[in-house]
PDB file of C-alpha atoms in Angstrom:
ATOM      1  CA  UNK A   1      -0.142   0.071   0.092  1.00 55.00           C
ATOM      2  CA  UNK A   2       0.627   3.511  -0.587  1.00 63.00           C
ATOM      3  CA  UNK A   3      -0.404   6.812   1.306  1.00 78.00           C
ATOM      4  CA  UNK A   4       1.043  10.527   1.655  1.00 85.00           C
ATOM      5  CA  UNK A   5       2.857  11.217   4.921  1.00 87.00           C
ATOM      6  CA  UNK A   6       0.739  13.215   7.401  1.00 85.00           C
ATOM      7  CA  UNK A   7       3.617  15.101   8.251  1.00 89.00           C
ATOM      8  CA  UNK A   8       5.313  16.379   5.090  1.00 90.00           C
ATOM      9  CA  UNK A   9       2.753  15.139   2.268  1.00 87.00           C
ATOM     10  CA  UNK A  10       5.605  12.838   0.786  1.00 89.00           C
ATOM     11  CA  UNK A  11       4.592   9.121  -0.661  1.00 88.00           C
ATOM     12  CA  UNK A  12       5.540   6.356   1.944  1.00 86.00           C
ATOM     13  CA  UNK A  13       6.046   3.067   1.358  1.00 82.00           C
ATOM     14  CA  UNK A  14       5.330  -0.179   2.936  1.00 81.00           C
ATOM     15  CA  UNK A  15       8.111  -0.622   6.017  1.00 79.00           C
ATOM     16  CA  UNK A  16       9.878  -4.016   5.118  1.00 75.00           C
ATOM     17  CA  UNK A  17      11.374  -4.405   9.039  1.00 75.00           C
ATOM     18  CA  UNK A  18       9.218  -6.196  11.649  1.00 75.00           C
ATOM     19  CA  UNK A  19       7.383  -3.140  12.325  1.00 75.00           C
ATOM     20  CA  UNK A  20       3.925  -3.029   9.941  1.00 77.00           C
ATOM     21  CA  UNK A  21       2.731  -0.087   8.424  1.00 81.00           C
ATOM     22  CA  UNK A  22       4.301   2.613   5.947  1.00 86.00           C
ATOM     23  CA  UNK A  23       7.279   4.834   6.656  1.00 87.00           C
ATOM     24  CA  UNK A  24       8.230   8.271   4.930  1.00 89.00           C
ATOM     25  CA  UNK A  25      11.522   8.306   3.287  1.00 89.00           C
ATOM     26  CA  UNK A  26      11.302  12.073   4.005  1.00 91.00           C
ATOM     27  CA  UNK A  27      11.019  12.939   7.341  1.00 92.00           C
ATOM     28  CA  UNK A  28      10.951   8.914   9.133  1.00 88.00           C
ATOM     29  CA  UNK A  29       7.042   9.164   9.898  1.00 88.00           C
ATOM     30  CA  UNK A  30       5.710   6.163  10.466  1.00 86.00           C
ATOM     31  CA  UNK A  31       1.780   5.242   9.860  1.00 83.00           C
ATOM     32  CA  UNK A  32      -0.787   1.860   9.972  1.00 78.00           C
ATOM     33  CA  UNK A  33      -3.509   3.786   8.554  1.00 76.00           C
ATOM     34  CA  UNK A  34      -3.819   1.946   5.286  1.00 75.00           C
ATOM     35  CA  UNK A  35      -3.960  -1.268   7.615  1.00 71.00           C
ATOM     36  CA  UNK A  36      -7.304  -0.497   8.646  1.00 64.00           C
ATOM     37  CA  UNK A  37      -8.222   1.917  11.097  1.00 53.00           C
ATOM     38  CA  UNK A  38      -5.130   2.380  12.964  1.00 54.00           C
ATOM     39  CA  UNK A  39      -6.046  -1.045  15.015  1.00 62.00           C
ATOM     40  CA  UNK A  40      -3.130  -3.124  14.101  1.00 66.00           C
ATOM     41  CA  UNK A  41      -3.112  -5.656  17.592  1.00 73.00           C
ATOM     42  CA  UNK A  42       0.412  -6.244  19.298  1.00 78.00           C
ATOM     43  CA  UNK A  43       1.542 -10.203  19.579  1.00 82.00           C
ATOM     44  CA  UNK A  44       0.489  -9.959  23.189  1.00 85.00           C
ATOM     45  CA  UNK A  45      -2.932  -9.507  22.366  1.00 81.00           C
ATOM     46  CA  UNK A  46      -3.516 -11.672  19.542  1.00 79.00           C
ATOM     47  CA  UNK A  47      -2.291 -14.448  22.150  1.00 82.00           C
ATOM     48  CA  UNK A  48      -3.954 -13.321  24.775  1.00 83.00           C
ATOM     49  CA  UNK A  49      -7.105 -14.093  22.606  1.00 79.00           C
ATOM     50  CA  UNK A  50      -6.755 -18.025  22.862  1.00 80.00           C
ATOM     51  CA  UNK A  51      -7.335 -17.658  26.584  1.00 84.00           C
ATOM     52  CA  UNK A  52     -11.109 -15.771  25.361  1.00 86.00           C
ATOM     53  CA  UNK A  53     -14.031 -19.011  26.401  1.00 86.00           C
ATOM     54  CA  UNK A  54     -16.617 -16.954  24.456  1.00 87.00           C
ATOM     55  CA  UNK A  55     -14.111 -16.335  21.093  1.00 83.00           C
ATOM     56  CA  UNK A  56     -13.286 -20.814  21.478  1.00 81.00           C
ATOM     57  CA  UNK A  57     -16.599 -21.201  21.482  1.00 84.00           C
ATOM     58  CA  UNK A  58     -17.612 -19.482  18.597  1.00 84.00           C
ATOM     59  CA  UNK A  59     -14.735 -20.964  16.538  1.00 80.00           C
ATOM     60  CA  UNK A  60     -15.638 -24.336  17.423  1.00 81.00           C
ATOM     61  CA  UNK A  61     -19.513 -23.685  16.347  1.00 84.00           C
ATOM     62  CA  UNK A  62     -18.094 -22.413  12.890  1.00 82.00           C
ATOM     63  CA  UNK A  63     -15.873 -25.653  12.631  1.00 83.00           C
ATOM     64  CA  UNK A  64     -18.851 -28.325  13.721  1.00 83.00           C
ATOM     65  CA  UNK A  65     -21.247 -26.025  11.532  1.00 79.00           C
ATOM     66  CA  UNK A  66     -22.496 -28.926   8.565  1.00 72.00           C
ATOM     67  CA  UNK A  67     -21.272 -27.680   4.935  1.00 66.00           C
ATOM     68  CA  UNK A  68     -24.189 -26.382   2.529  1.00 61.00           C
ATOM     69  CA  UNK A  69     -23.961 -27.979  -0.454  1.00 52.00           C
ATOM     70  CA  UNK A  70     -26.131 -27.152  -3.668  1.00 55.00           C
ATOM     71  CA  UNK A  71     -26.155 -30.638  -5.211  1.00 50.00           C
TER      72      UNK A  71
END
């Protein structure tokens, strides 16, 4: 993805390091706006989801749903 820097207006490019998002080649500013409403989750937040009983129940129900096929 590409977006404009909110600080200086230069065209930003996707970062190729471990920090997701875009980086401005001019001023070094970073953003995650193009990744979806600045909602990138940390590894810790994702890991904590595995202990959520409601999420586990929803996933199990989805997996166990019978497939509907038009035959």
